[in-house]
């Protein structure tokens, strides 16, 4: 049992009862501006090439961050977490091995020593219950961040996430808000096996009342973490197992990114490629090849999986008239399926060709490396799809 | 506890009845009366509290009135359901009123209560009004959840009532979360997480109990054992129907749930224990007269003799009535008048609720998300203008 349990009740009461929340930091928002200053970044994520494509126009965010500091993605997440915990004593973390162990991906390393065992709570292996506990705590005003050691484990907590997290604000007629953040690594890793390579965004997307975001760079990881913690709505933050060691220079000053905005990775004019999380890097690698072949793809990292940023997406479609969706979740009932429906409903007039959606195969992820590679979308497939679309 | 009756009295428009109620309360003293509970407490890994309960004539009258009100409300809900004004699921609490009323007598509004779907009376006990209850049951906009929750989703934030949950057992981890928050904020209050004998077999209960015991959370798990999990008797569902012992390392207490005073004593004892030592399980031995819900006649898995037997021998309201008469706190006629008053109150509330309009169609989309985030951003509905919090 560690020394400090919880926080002084005075501090918590003060925050609970104050009508206006704590002062906001200067916000550096990503306003559909080209963001990638990829030249600075070195990636260790396997065979994906670095220096995919240079940004077309000036990148103010990147210029501002030349004076920033370099972090790996998991460190960026931790910075975001730590800053929010410092700022608001109601923020706490629940999860397996988040405390003394420091988190299985080191996202909460050092936080238990700093904030104590009650604020960084090592839970037993009981996803259903500790997610339920987080919801109960959130009903009284605390702001728990729940970590699923692997997103796949949160399937055990589906009832709590769907019924209690998502619906309590509605069924109580607005009396209770559930400001929880549910986060964890998901996605197909390196031969982790079927049960540890799940993409839960397709299962959760129907739940009314939650927001879903997927981070892909250290910059947006920290920004999304902070925004998710500050949001009064329950937010599910999807991280990816293979992206934790991405390095990027991020600003020193405090910033938050918008939960509902998509990120313009590479502006272009021939085709709109919509993607998120790890597939962004496959797309950017394919984009390098495409540029060499003379194509000019516009790459958008949709980031917000629920709700979709139809504003940014729509503006892009109006320009290019062709859409390619590249996602890691499975074809059936995936994010791409919903996005296709949403685009068809809203922007049908602007489309010159049917929407092409590249998703993972509808199979449990096999262990064998060669099979696993074929399960997810690879850059050559993206190149072929664009060539066919732009024919 | 007394607040329920006082508010109810305020609603009452008829003057003589108001005077009667006022007189009943005014002349009832708060000087202590000691009553022995009819059954001793059975304890598991703890010393049981004493069988002598301190009460007062005012408290007994309040118990009587509150329970009569709850009973009347549930019977009225039965008629409304049959008249198709209440639809869907309606789980009635009549027979179990003593658990709710006894618990309220032992705690305050800072303590939290969370329960499953048999929540109408607990809502009243926590300060909910009859109008809010009936309007919610009928899906009107004056309901406590604006008509969007229904019978299984009553909540009262100011009263410390956290619902109102449809999925069996899911409220217990939430209850432990409430207790966690109380410990985190050093509130000196406790949480009563209520569940039934059917829910006692849920895994998440044991998970939550483990965590509560591990971190000494002030959580009190209350099993309202009415002996039937819908149509399945407890001995057919549970290998060990001694629910108070199921906590193993967590102490437990078995209480006669039809005796409001025993419940009060147990809850007081449990609150003291939880604040010092962490979780405790209370098993309330109680009974429901209605079936599991209005779709269940309640007689296919138990005999009518059993139901009427319990009603004759163990009915909670009758017990208090006998106590009140035995101690000369009020006459037979006064009690009958209280019941008539209560009936009138309920009827008026129903009439008022019937006049309440259905929710506006735009309410379909409100409260899905909280508008206005803690950051400069768009709302969850992308069409909404950017919001900046002060």
XYZ file of C-alpha atoms in Angstrom:
781
model
C 0.000 0.000 0.000
C 1.522 3.292 -1.006
C 1.637 6.358 1.129
C -0.721 8.786 -0.509
C -4.287 7.631 -0.949
C -6.393 9.837 -3.062
C -6.117 13.554 -2.848
C -7.075 15.977 -0.137
C -10.795 16.132 -0.102
C -10.621 19.901 -0.063
C -8.940 19.948 -3.446
C -11.433 17.578 -4.944
C -14.410 19.373 -3.432
C -13.089 22.643 -4.691
C -12.856 21.306 -8.197
C -16.185 19.519 -7.967
C -18.089 22.515 -6.768
C -16.509 25.177 -8.902
C -18.936 26.251 -11.571
C -16.293 27.136 -14.135
C -13.630 24.573 -14.857
C -9.915 25.185 -14.795
C -8.386 27.689 -17.228
C -7.822 26.394 -20.751
C -4.350 26.362 -22.202
C -3.501 28.188 -25.402
C -4.938 25.862 -27.972
C -2.994 24.903 -31.028
C -5.655 23.271 -33.128
C -5.219 21.280 -36.260
C -7.490 23.124 -38.656
C -7.316 20.976 -41.755
C -3.810 22.258 -42.180
C -1.050 20.040 -43.403
C 0.443 18.654 -40.281
C 3.145 16.228 -41.173
C 6.690 17.338 -40.640
C 7.654 13.838 -41.341
C 11.189 14.691 -42.295
C 12.062 14.998 -38.654
C 10.599 11.723 -37.673
C 12.255 8.368 -37.644
C 10.026 5.388 -37.368
C 10.842 2.019 -36.070
C 7.534 0.516 -37.129
C 8.865 -2.328 -39.186
C 9.336 -2.174 -42.910
C 7.445 1.068 -43.470
C 9.684 3.602 -45.136
C 10.268 6.923 -43.519
C 10.260 10.255 -45.329
C 7.173 9.233 -47.228
C 6.125 12.495 -48.807
C 7.121 16.033 -48.087
C 4.330 18.358 -47.074
C 3.150 20.471 -49.947
C 2.726 23.789 -48.212
C 4.234 25.506 -45.237
C 3.491 23.819 -42.009
C 3.003 26.371 -39.214
C 2.564 23.730 -36.531
C 5.788 22.089 -37.501
C 7.592 25.426 -37.580
C 6.344 26.228 -34.123
C 7.487 22.887 -32.862
C 11.051 23.182 -34.089
C 11.732 24.453 -30.620
C 9.803 21.569 -29.071
C 11.051 18.303 -27.725
C 11.298 14.844 -29.212
C 9.137 12.115 -27.792
C 8.075 8.629 -28.614
C 4.333 8.102 -28.968
C 3.921 6.346 -25.659
C 5.797 9.181 -23.984
C 3.520 11.676 -25.640
C 0.520 9.815 -24.235
C 2.105 9.867 -20.844
C 2.806 13.551 -21.042
C -0.792 14.186 -21.887
C -1.959 12.016 -19.012
C 0.412 13.583 -16.566
C -0.445 17.117 -17.513
C -4.141 16.398 -17.082
C -3.610 14.672 -13.761
C -1.599 17.639 -12.570
C -4.224 20.059 -13.702
C -7.289 18.307 -12.335
C -7.212 16.210 -9.161
C -10.255 14.300 -10.289
C -8.394 12.530 -13.076
C -7.427 9.001 -12.124
C -6.295 5.904 -13.968
C -7.734 2.389 -13.691
C -6.124 -0.579 -15.341
C -4.118 -3.723 -15.034
C -0.471 -3.120 -14.208
C -0.762 0.610 -14.731
C 0.629 1.511 -11.350
C 3.673 -0.205 -9.989
C 4.504 -1.891 -13.271
C 4.149 1.387 -15.109
C 1.814 0.130 -17.787
C 2.427 -2.716 -20.172
C 3.404 -0.182 -22.843
C 4.893 2.243 -20.347
C 2.185 4.821 -20.901
C 1.668 5.353 -17.186
C 5.264 4.881 -16.102
C 6.181 6.914 -13.063
C 2.661 8.155 -12.435
C 1.927 5.875 -9.510
C 5.046 7.043 -7.702
C 3.971 10.609 -8.253
C 0.244 10.427 -7.605
C -0.229 7.463 -5.362
C -1.940 4.115 -5.540
C -5.467 5.352 -5.485
C -5.091 7.750 -8.393
C -3.184 5.242 -10.471
C -5.077 2.127 -9.547
C -3.725 -1.343 -10.231
C -6.854 -3.389 -10.755
C -7.254 -7.137 -10.672
C -8.033 -8.815 -13.969
C -11.707 -7.938 -14.025
C -12.393 -5.744 -17.051
C -16.151 -5.819 -16.726
C -16.051 -4.662 -13.150
C -13.353 -2.097 -13.248
C -14.898 -0.481 -16.282
C -18.163 -0.479 -14.336
C -16.374 1.042 -11.385
C -14.977 3.742 -13.589
C -18.472 4.571 -14.789
C -19.756 4.675 -11.224
C -16.903 6.933 -10.195
C -17.557 9.161 -13.197
C -21.190 9.529 -12.179
C -20.063 11.284 -9.018
C -17.678 13.615 -10.846
C -14.351 11.834 -11.003
C -12.672 11.561 -14.413
C -11.268 8.060 -14.734
C -9.061 6.913 -17.581
C -9.566 3.200 -18.073
C -6.808 1.236 -19.731
C -7.507 -2.014 -21.459
C -4.175 -3.783 -21.567
C -5.194 -4.795 -25.032
C -8.363 -3.371 -26.514
C -9.543 -6.892 -27.181
C -9.911 -7.483 -23.447
C -12.492 -4.751 -23.292
C -14.937 -7.038 -25.050
C -15.528 -8.375 -21.557
C -16.632 -4.925 -20.553
C -18.897 -4.408 -23.536
C -22.031 -4.183 -21.424
C -20.545 -1.549 -19.180
C -19.236 0.481 -22.117
C -22.375 0.239 -24.152
C -25.139 0.445 -21.589
C -23.639 2.375 -18.774
C -20.953 4.513 -20.336
C -22.818 5.308 -23.485
C -26.388 5.478 -22.341
C -26.505 6.781 -18.793
C -26.449 10.406 -19.814
C -29.524 9.809 -21.927
C -31.514 7.487 -19.704
C -31.033 9.730 -16.701
C -32.429 12.634 -18.671
C -29.108 14.457 -18.526
C -28.616 14.171 -14.761
C -25.356 12.284 -14.957
C -22.389 12.796 -17.247
C -19.838 10.072 -17.724
C -16.514 11.761 -18.479
C -14.509 8.551 -18.826
C -11.723 7.833 -21.263
C -11.305 4.242 -22.333
C -8.021 3.626 -24.041
C -5.664 0.909 -24.982
C -3.661 -0.615 -27.785
C -5.449 -2.544 -30.445
C -4.897 -3.465 -34.031
C -2.862 -6.149 -35.719
C 0.597 -6.386 -34.251
C 3.531 -8.695 -34.954
C 2.196 -12.207 -34.775
C 0.332 -11.647 -31.532
C -2.361 -14.140 -32.448
C -6.016 -13.801 -33.228
C -7.308 -12.789 -29.819
C -4.687 -10.106 -29.311
C -5.050 -8.515 -32.711
C -8.550 -7.199 -32.531
C -9.974 -3.996 -33.859
C -12.795 -2.984 -31.605
C -13.700 0.215 -33.377
C -16.064 -1.727 -35.606
C -17.886 -3.223 -32.639
C -18.157 -0.013 -30.650
C -19.134 2.318 -33.443
C -22.846 1.721 -33.025
C -22.971 2.606 -29.367
C -24.859 5.862 -28.996
C -23.360 8.367 -26.641
C -19.673 7.580 -26.958
C -17.051 9.256 -29.076
C -14.242 7.315 -30.690
C -10.879 8.667 -31.748
C -7.780 6.963 -33.074
C -4.349 8.490 -32.617
C -1.549 7.956 -35.064
C 1.291 10.344 -34.301
C 2.872 11.507 -31.056
C 1.481 14.962 -31.717
C -2.109 13.906 -32.072
C -1.742 11.216 -29.421
C -0.963 13.762 -26.736
C -3.526 16.216 -28.019
C -6.264 13.621 -28.250
C -5.473 12.230 -24.826
C -5.848 15.635 -23.296
C -8.978 16.459 -25.222
C -10.512 13.114 -24.340
C -9.866 13.610 -20.643
C -11.366 17.066 -20.741
C -14.424 16.018 -22.662
C -17.590 15.507 -20.675
C -18.543 12.634 -22.944
C -17.150 9.114 -22.739
C -14.351 8.839 -25.277
C -12.731 5.651 -26.533
C -9.157 6.345 -27.586
C -7.761 3.711 -29.917
C -4.009 3.352 -29.878
C -2.053 0.879 -31.984
C 0.433 -1.695 -30.700
C 2.906 -1.006 -33.482
C 2.905 2.763 -33.244
C 4.097 3.221 -29.681
C 7.691 3.830 -30.674
C 7.109 6.500 -33.286
C 9.250 9.514 -32.658
C 8.251 13.091 -33.338
C 9.070 16.563 -32.192
C 6.097 18.035 -30.352
C 5.547 21.542 -28.992
C 6.729 22.470 -25.539
C 3.689 24.595 -24.890
C 0.450 22.997 -23.846
C -1.935 22.076 -26.626
C -5.097 20.137 -27.194
C -6.390 18.846 -30.502
C -10.009 18.697 -31.462
C -11.711 15.379 -30.933
C -13.918 15.642 -33.964
C -11.517 16.946 -36.582
C -9.741 14.951 -39.221
C -6.115 15.635 -40.043
C -4.969 16.617 -43.513
C -1.794 14.612 -43.929
C -1.013 15.382 -47.545
C -3.112 17.668 -49.687
C -3.557 16.604 -53.291
C -6.024 16.643 -56.139
C -6.452 13.283 -57.792
C -8.003 11.104 -55.140
C -9.040 11.348 -51.483
C -7.572 8.603 -49.371
C -9.231 8.281 -45.971
C -7.424 6.320 -43.355
C -6.624 6.162 -39.646
C -4.147 4.728 -37.167
C -1.497 2.432 -38.540
C -2.852 2.352 -42.049
C -1.879 6.002 -42.360
C 1.715 4.882 -42.667
C 0.935 2.238 -45.244
C -0.928 4.907 -47.187
C 1.932 7.349 -46.960
C 4.331 4.722 -48.149
C 2.054 3.988 -51.083
C 1.765 7.725 -51.682
C 5.501 7.915 -52.269
C 5.187 5.345 -55.004
C 2.134 7.096 -56.402
C 3.881 10.430 -56.543
C 6.693 8.834 -58.485
C 4.087 7.496 -60.879
C 2.601 10.922 -61.311
C -0.443 10.784 -59.105
C -1.336 13.432 -56.538
C -3.268 11.749 -53.721
C -4.863 13.687 -50.903
C -4.399 11.789 -47.680
C -6.647 12.453 -44.718
C -6.229 10.793 -41.354
C -9.821 10.785 -40.185
C -8.822 10.493 -36.505
C -12.386 10.857 -35.310
C -14.089 7.531 -35.861
C -17.317 8.583 -34.244
C -18.555 11.072 -35.313
C -16.907 11.372 -38.708
C -15.524 14.746 -39.682
C -17.679 15.040 -42.752
C -16.713 18.672 -43.096
C -13.090 17.979 -43.925
C -13.921 14.816 -45.808
C -16.616 16.514 -47.832
C -14.395 19.403 -48.838
C -11.815 16.952 -50.011
C -14.300 14.957 -52.043
C -15.576 18.102 -53.691
C -12.045 18.644 -54.923
C -10.998 15.178 -56.001
C -14.285 13.361 -56.732
C -12.799 9.983 -55.926
C -12.534 8.212 -52.589
C -10.388 5.367 -51.384
C -10.808 4.193 -47.788
C -7.937 2.250 -46.276
C -8.653 0.748 -42.890
C -7.358 -1.967 -40.637
C -10.644 -3.256 -39.309
C -12.413 -6.067 -41.016
C -14.588 -5.487 -44.014
C -17.880 -6.551 -42.506
C -19.423 -3.878 -40.366
C -16.224 -1.883 -40.167
C -15.497 1.802 -39.976
C -15.062 1.829 -43.759
C -18.527 0.435 -44.225
C -20.067 3.232 -42.166
C -17.889 5.837 -43.793
C -18.879 4.600 -47.255
C -22.530 4.892 -46.308
C -22.046 8.352 -44.844
C -20.190 9.625 -47.908
C -22.703 8.108 -50.308
C -25.538 9.743 -48.435
C -23.992 13.159 -48.170
C -21.680 13.603 -51.128
C -23.104 11.363 -53.819
C -23.243 14.226 -56.290
C -19.538 14.828 -56.041
C -18.433 11.299 -56.709
C -17.164 10.344 -60.124
C -16.594 6.728 -59.210
C -17.845 4.277 -56.591
C -16.050 4.421 -53.282
C -13.327 1.828 -52.928
C -12.765 0.432 -49.477
C -9.678 -1.588 -48.617
C -10.008 -3.401 -45.312
C -8.510 -6.334 -43.541
C -9.742 -9.780 -44.449
C -12.722 -11.115 -42.528
C -10.646 -13.728 -40.750
C -9.205 -14.201 -37.290
C -5.647 -12.909 -37.537
C -3.397 -15.885 -38.093
C -0.142 -16.383 -36.235
C 2.079 -17.177 -39.228
C 3.910 -14.053 -40.346
C 3.267 -14.459 -44.032
C -0.451 -15.024 -43.494
C -0.712 -12.123 -41.097
C 0.850 -9.814 -43.647
C -1.796 -10.714 -46.145
C -4.580 -10.120 -43.636
C -4.006 -6.388 -43.537
C -3.850 -3.918 -46.402
C -0.338 -3.477 -47.792
C 1.019 -0.500 -49.762
C 1.104 -2.258 -53.135
C -2.625 -2.896 -52.863
C -3.199 0.771 -52.160
C -1.167 1.765 -55.182
C -3.128 -0.598 -57.411
C -6.436 0.664 -56.043
C -5.534 4.275 -56.742
C -4.386 3.445 -60.230
C -7.635 1.705 -60.932
C -9.691 4.515 -59.428
C -7.929 7.178 -61.404
C -8.083 5.332 -64.701
C -37.279 9.694 5.701
C -39.511 12.179 7.422
C -38.950 14.465 4.463
C -40.905 12.137 2.234
C -43.956 12.448 4.415
C -43.560 16.175 4.907
C -43.361 16.763 1.174
C -46.269 14.449 0.641
C -48.221 16.383 3.227
C -47.468 19.612 1.395
C -48.894 18.149 -1.808
C -52.055 17.317 -0.046
C -54.605 19.958 -0.749
C -57.412 18.787 1.504
C -57.286 20.790 4.717
C -58.703 18.339 7.248
C -56.352 15.669 6.047
C -53.440 18.064 6.309
C -54.386 18.877 9.855
C -54.683 15.215 10.594
C -51.254 14.538 9.219
C -49.820 17.533 11.008
C -51.444 16.455 14.228
C -50.177 12.957 13.833
C -46.622 14.194 13.470
C -46.867 16.989 15.953
C -48.190 14.897 18.758
C -45.847 12.031 17.971
C -42.835 12.478 20.100
C -39.254 11.752 19.318
C -38.620 10.222 22.689
C -37.019 6.857 22.210
C -38.909 3.624 22.196
C -36.923 0.426 22.197
C -38.216 -2.445 20.143
C -36.822 -5.930 19.781
C -36.581 -7.270 16.266
C -38.633 -10.386 15.832
C -35.732 -12.402 14.503
C -32.071 -12.309 15.510
C -29.421 -11.332 12.984
C -27.329 -14.114 11.522
C -23.764 -13.075 10.994
C -20.821 -14.274 8.981
C -17.324 -13.358 10.160
C -18.573 -10.499 12.275
C -20.402 -9.913 15.545
C -24.028 -9.154 14.817
C -25.620 -5.965 16.121
C -28.035 -6.116 19.018
C -31.659 -6.998 18.493
C -32.858 -3.940 20.372
C -33.576 -1.079 18.063
C -34.070 2.486 19.166
C -36.930 4.211 17.480
C -39.522 6.827 18.272
C -43.234 7.226 17.718
C -42.534 9.825 15.058
C -40.271 7.453 13.229
C -42.801 4.637 13.400
C -45.536 6.839 12.032
C -43.197 7.985 9.278
C -42.405 4.382 8.455
C -46.084 3.592 8.264
C -46.910 6.515 6.041
C -43.954 6.058 3.742
C -44.565 2.367 3.296
C -48.271 2.899 2.738
C -47.399 5.488 0.105
C -45.009 3.129 -1.620
C -47.482 0.272 -1.499
C -50.200 2.451 -2.948
C -47.897 3.709 -5.684
C -47.019 0.202 -6.755
C -50.634 -0.960 -6.766
C -51.574 2.093 -8.794
C -48.768 1.333 -11.216
C -50.238 -2.147 -11.587
C -53.591 -0.670 -12.669
C -51.925 1.819 -14.968
C -49.991 -0.992 -16.612
C -53.139 -2.990 -17.179
C -54.720 0.123 -18.635
C -51.744 0.230 -21.036
C -50.593 3.615 -19.821
C -47.355 2.080 -18.662
C -45.701 -0.096 -21.281
C -42.692 -2.323 -21.543
C -41.281 -3.610 -18.316
C -42.625 -2.675 -14.915
C -41.095 -4.333 -11.869
C -43.042 -3.736 -8.685
C -41.684 -3.524 -5.196
C -44.714 -4.181 -3.025
C -43.825 -6.440 -0.155
C -40.264 -5.191 -0.062
C -40.957 -1.656 1.207
C -39.345 -2.259 4.573
C -35.913 -2.597 3.005
C -36.117 0.803 1.413
C -37.665 2.606 4.346
C -35.432 1.046 6.966
C -32.352 1.884 4.923
C -33.342 5.518 4.523
C -33.811 5.791 8.276
C -30.200 4.836 8.853
C -28.462 7.028 6.319
C -28.364 10.515 4.850
C -28.497 11.971 1.367
C -24.750 12.055 0.993
C -24.692 8.314 1.073
C -25.361 6.790 -2.316
C -27.823 4.111 -3.259
C -27.740 2.228 -6.516
C -30.068 -0.563 -7.435
C -31.414 -2.548 -10.363
C -34.779 -2.206 -12.038
C -37.066 -2.567 -9.026
C -36.409 1.048 -8.240
C -39.672 2.981 -7.933
C -39.859 2.965 -4.154
C -36.181 3.568 -3.592
C -36.509 6.590 -5.845
C -39.278 7.891 -3.611
C -37.216 7.223 -0.549
C -34.371 9.282 -1.947
C -36.534 12.329 -2.410
C -38.237 11.643 -5.690
C -41.807 12.858 -6.044
C -44.840 10.841 -7.055
C -45.349 13.068 -10.054
C -41.842 12.446 -11.343
C -42.322 8.727 -10.846
C -45.662 8.401 -12.564
C -44.745 10.759 -15.353
C -41.611 8.749 -16.049
C -43.559 5.501 -15.985
C -45.968 6.909 -18.522
C -43.193 8.328 -20.623
C -44.088 11.971 -20.105
C -41.699 14.841 -20.121
C -42.154 15.652 -16.435
C -40.645 12.340 -15.533
C -37.423 12.181 -13.606
C -35.523 11.196 -16.744
C -37.679 13.337 -19.024
C -39.602 10.268 -20.096
C -36.574 8.826 -21.847
C -35.602 6.262 -19.264
C -38.738 4.470 -18.212
C -39.446 2.235 -15.274
C -35.961 0.832 -15.096
C -34.140 4.142 -15.259
C -35.169 6.340 -12.357
C -32.347 8.571 -11.109
C -32.121 11.380 -8.605
C -28.750 13.031 -8.548
C -29.485 15.458 -5.691
C -30.844 12.638 -3.603
C -27.822 10.441 -4.115
C -29.813 7.891 -6.070
C -27.839 6.448 -8.945
C -30.541 4.358 -10.522
C -32.206 2.411 -12.032
C -30.375 -0.231 -14.190
C -31.755 -2.776 -16.575
C -28.949 -5.294 -16.883
C -28.831 -7.674 -13.951
C -25.750 -7.241 -11.828
C -24.187 -4.439 -13.844
C -25.010 -1.916 -11.129
C -22.790 -3.549 -8.540
C -19.468 -2.560 -10.112
C -20.946 0.893 -10.572
C -21.770 0.898 -6.880
C -18.188 0.014 -6.045
C -17.156 2.875 -8.283
C -19.342 5.219 -6.277
C -17.698 3.931 -3.126
C -14.307 4.450 -4.746
C -15.170 8.053 -5.458
C -16.328 8.510 -1.883
C -13.047 7.175 -0.610
C -11.122 9.275 -3.120
C -12.851 12.443 -1.989
C -12.693 11.407 1.658
C -16.429 12.031 1.953
C -17.163 9.939 5.049
C -20.173 8.512 3.298
C -21.000 5.038 2.051
C -22.640 3.410 -0.930
C -25.392 0.819 -0.784
C -25.214 -1.302 -3.928
C -28.412 -3.315 -4.103
C -29.045 -6.404 -6.128
C -31.290 -9.466 -6.030
C -30.841 -13.132 -5.359
C -30.751 -13.734 -9.107
C -27.989 -11.206 -9.628
C -26.008 -12.740 -6.788
C -24.760 -15.351 -9.227
C -23.188 -12.783 -11.546
C -19.423 -12.921 -11.837
C -18.998 -9.166 -11.855
C -20.329 -9.104 -8.314
C -17.422 -11.123 -7.053
C -15.001 -9.102 -9.112
C -16.361 -5.909 -7.630
C -16.393 -7.355 -4.136
C -12.789 -8.398 -4.487
C -11.781 -4.901 -5.474
C -13.866 -3.289 -2.770
C -12.279 -5.508 -0.155
C -8.789 -5.031 -1.596
C -8.974 -1.254 -1.351
C -11.275 -1.005 1.698
C -13.950 0.826 -0.218
C -16.993 1.956 1.800
C -19.326 -0.258 -0.190
C -22.235 -2.128 1.311
C -23.638 -4.820 -0.923
C -27.295 -5.403 -0.181
C -28.840 -8.569 -1.522
C -32.626 -8.204 -1.572
C -33.375 -11.866 -1.432
C -36.986 -12.309 -2.467
C -36.250 -15.944 -3.131
C -37.072 -15.931 -6.824
C -34.939 -14.851 -9.753
C -37.899 -14.188 -12.027
C -39.313 -17.707 -12.309
C -36.448 -19.609 -10.776
C -36.433 -20.274 -7.072
C -33.186 -19.567 -5.301
C -32.491 -23.211 -4.506
C -32.661 -23.971 -8.243
C -30.198 -21.265 -9.202
C -27.670 -21.144 -6.416
C -25.611 -23.914 -4.941
C -25.240 -21.813 -1.828
C -28.325 -19.665 -1.185
C -26.713 -18.193 1.911
C -25.963 -14.962 0.084
C -24.613 -13.220 3.139
C -21.865 -15.826 3.355
C -20.921 -15.574 -0.306
C -18.461 -12.817 0.367
C -16.156 -15.379 1.958
C -13.553 -13.000 3.399
C -16.061 -10.147 3.457
C -18.324 -10.170 6.529
C -22.046 -10.573 6.054
C -25.263 -10.173 7.913
C -28.628 -11.772 7.294
C -31.548 -9.545 8.159
C -35.304 -10.007 8.265
C -36.119 -7.734 5.356
C -39.793 -7.462 6.249
C -38.963 -5.754 9.509
C -38.182 -2.092 8.892
C -36.539 -1.695 12.262
C -34.234 -4.649 11.752
C -33.264 -3.207 8.395
C -32.570 0.148 9.993
C -30.381 -1.429 12.631
C -28.474 -3.473 10.091
C -27.877 -0.527 7.784
C -26.653 1.645 10.602
C -24.318 -1.106 11.688
C -23.154 -1.669 8.128
C -22.460 2.012 7.573
C -20.252 2.183 10.643
C -18.448 -0.938 9.556
C -17.929 0.168 5.985
C -16.477 3.508 6.965
C -13.879 1.815 9.122
C -13.265 -1.596 7.669
C -14.427 -1.760 4.095
C -17.169 -3.761 2.443
C -19.876 -5.803 4.084
C -22.744 -7.812 2.633
C -26.285 -7.494 3.893
C -28.817 -10.103 2.899
C -32.372 -8.869 3.298
C -34.800 -11.746 3.569
C -37.804 -10.250 1.847
C -40.629 -11.137 -0.501
C -42.416 -9.637 -3.445
C -46.145 -10.090 -3.832
C -46.259 -9.325 -7.508
C -44.553 -11.445 -10.084
C -41.107 -10.515 -11.330
C -42.659 -7.875 -13.548
C -46.072 -7.090 -14.898
C -45.581 -9.666 -17.642
C -45.214 -12.378 -15.051
C -48.310 -13.526 -13.141
C -46.098 -14.721 -10.336
C -48.132 -17.813 -9.677
C -46.673 -20.370 -12.028
C -43.616 -20.968 -9.889
C -45.104 -20.398 -6.444
C -48.420 -21.147 -4.857
C -51.012 -18.563 -3.993
C -50.996 -19.990 -0.498
C -47.369 -19.069 -0.136
C -48.012 -15.519 -1.239
C -51.004 -15.032 1.024
C -49.169 -16.745 3.852
C -46.367 -14.226 3.695
C -48.832 -11.402 3.382
C -50.602 -12.515 6.526
C -47.622 -13.280 8.652
C -44.807 -11.022 7.526
C -46.251 -7.994 5.782
C -44.064 -5.001 6.657
C -46.857 -2.481 6.882
C -48.924 -4.684 9.145
C -45.975 -5.065 11.488
C -45.588 -1.360 11.890
C -49.324 -0.992 12.289
C -49.300 -3.517 15.117
C -46.367 -1.765 16.748
C -48.030 1.607 16.501
C -51.255 0.275 17.974
C -49.454 -1.651 20.670
C -47.602 1.455 21.791
C -50.723 3.603 21.545
C -49.076 6.020 19.168
C -52.176 6.311 17.026
C -55.585 4.773 16.776
C -56.829 2.296 14.193
C -58.896 5.032 12.615
C -55.995 7.448 12.322
C -53.946 4.865 10.526
C -56.794 4.112 8.177
C -57.124 7.834 7.538
C -53.436 8.038 6.735
C -53.927 5.285 4.215
C -56.850 7.100 2.662
C -54.793 10.273 2.479
C -51.988 8.448 0.838
C -54.352 6.954 -1.672
C -55.661 10.378 -2.508
C -52.148 11.735 -2.943
C -51.299 8.974 -5.328
C -54.484 9.504 -7.302
C -53.787 13.205 -7.596
C -50.245 12.581 -8.708
C -51.483 10.187 -11.351
C -54.027 12.701 -12.584
C -51.338 15.345 -12.770
C -48.956 12.991 -14.513
C -51.579 12.050 -17.061
C -51.850 15.692 -18.015
C -48.144 16.021 -18.533
C -47.322 16.052 -22.250
C -45.214 13.564 -24.123
C -41.650 14.670 -24.688
C -41.048 16.974 -27.626
C -39.710 15.125 -30.710
C -36.506 17.153 -30.489
C -35.841 15.439 -27.161
C -34.929 12.352 -29.146
C -31.559 13.908 -29.815
C -30.876 15.749 -26.596
C -28.626 14.307 -23.919
C -26.981 11.813 -26.246
C -23.813 13.798 -25.833
C -22.952 16.576 -23.468
C -22.722 19.748 -25.462
C -19.867 21.988 -24.658
C -16.619 20.223 -24.013
C -13.744 21.074 -21.766
C -11.758 22.287 -24.695
C -12.113 24.547 -27.670
C -13.609 22.259 -30.170
C -16.589 21.286 -32.197
C -19.402 19.555 -30.448
C -19.899 15.866 -30.974
C -22.472 16.863 -33.538
C -20.208 18.304 -36.170
C -22.862 20.746 -37.307
C -22.692 22.568 -34.000
C -20.707 25.718 -33.748
C -17.418 25.612 -31.977
C -17.823 25.939 -28.259
C -15.383 27.404 -25.829
C -15.854 26.829 -22.157
C -15.319 29.793 -19.834
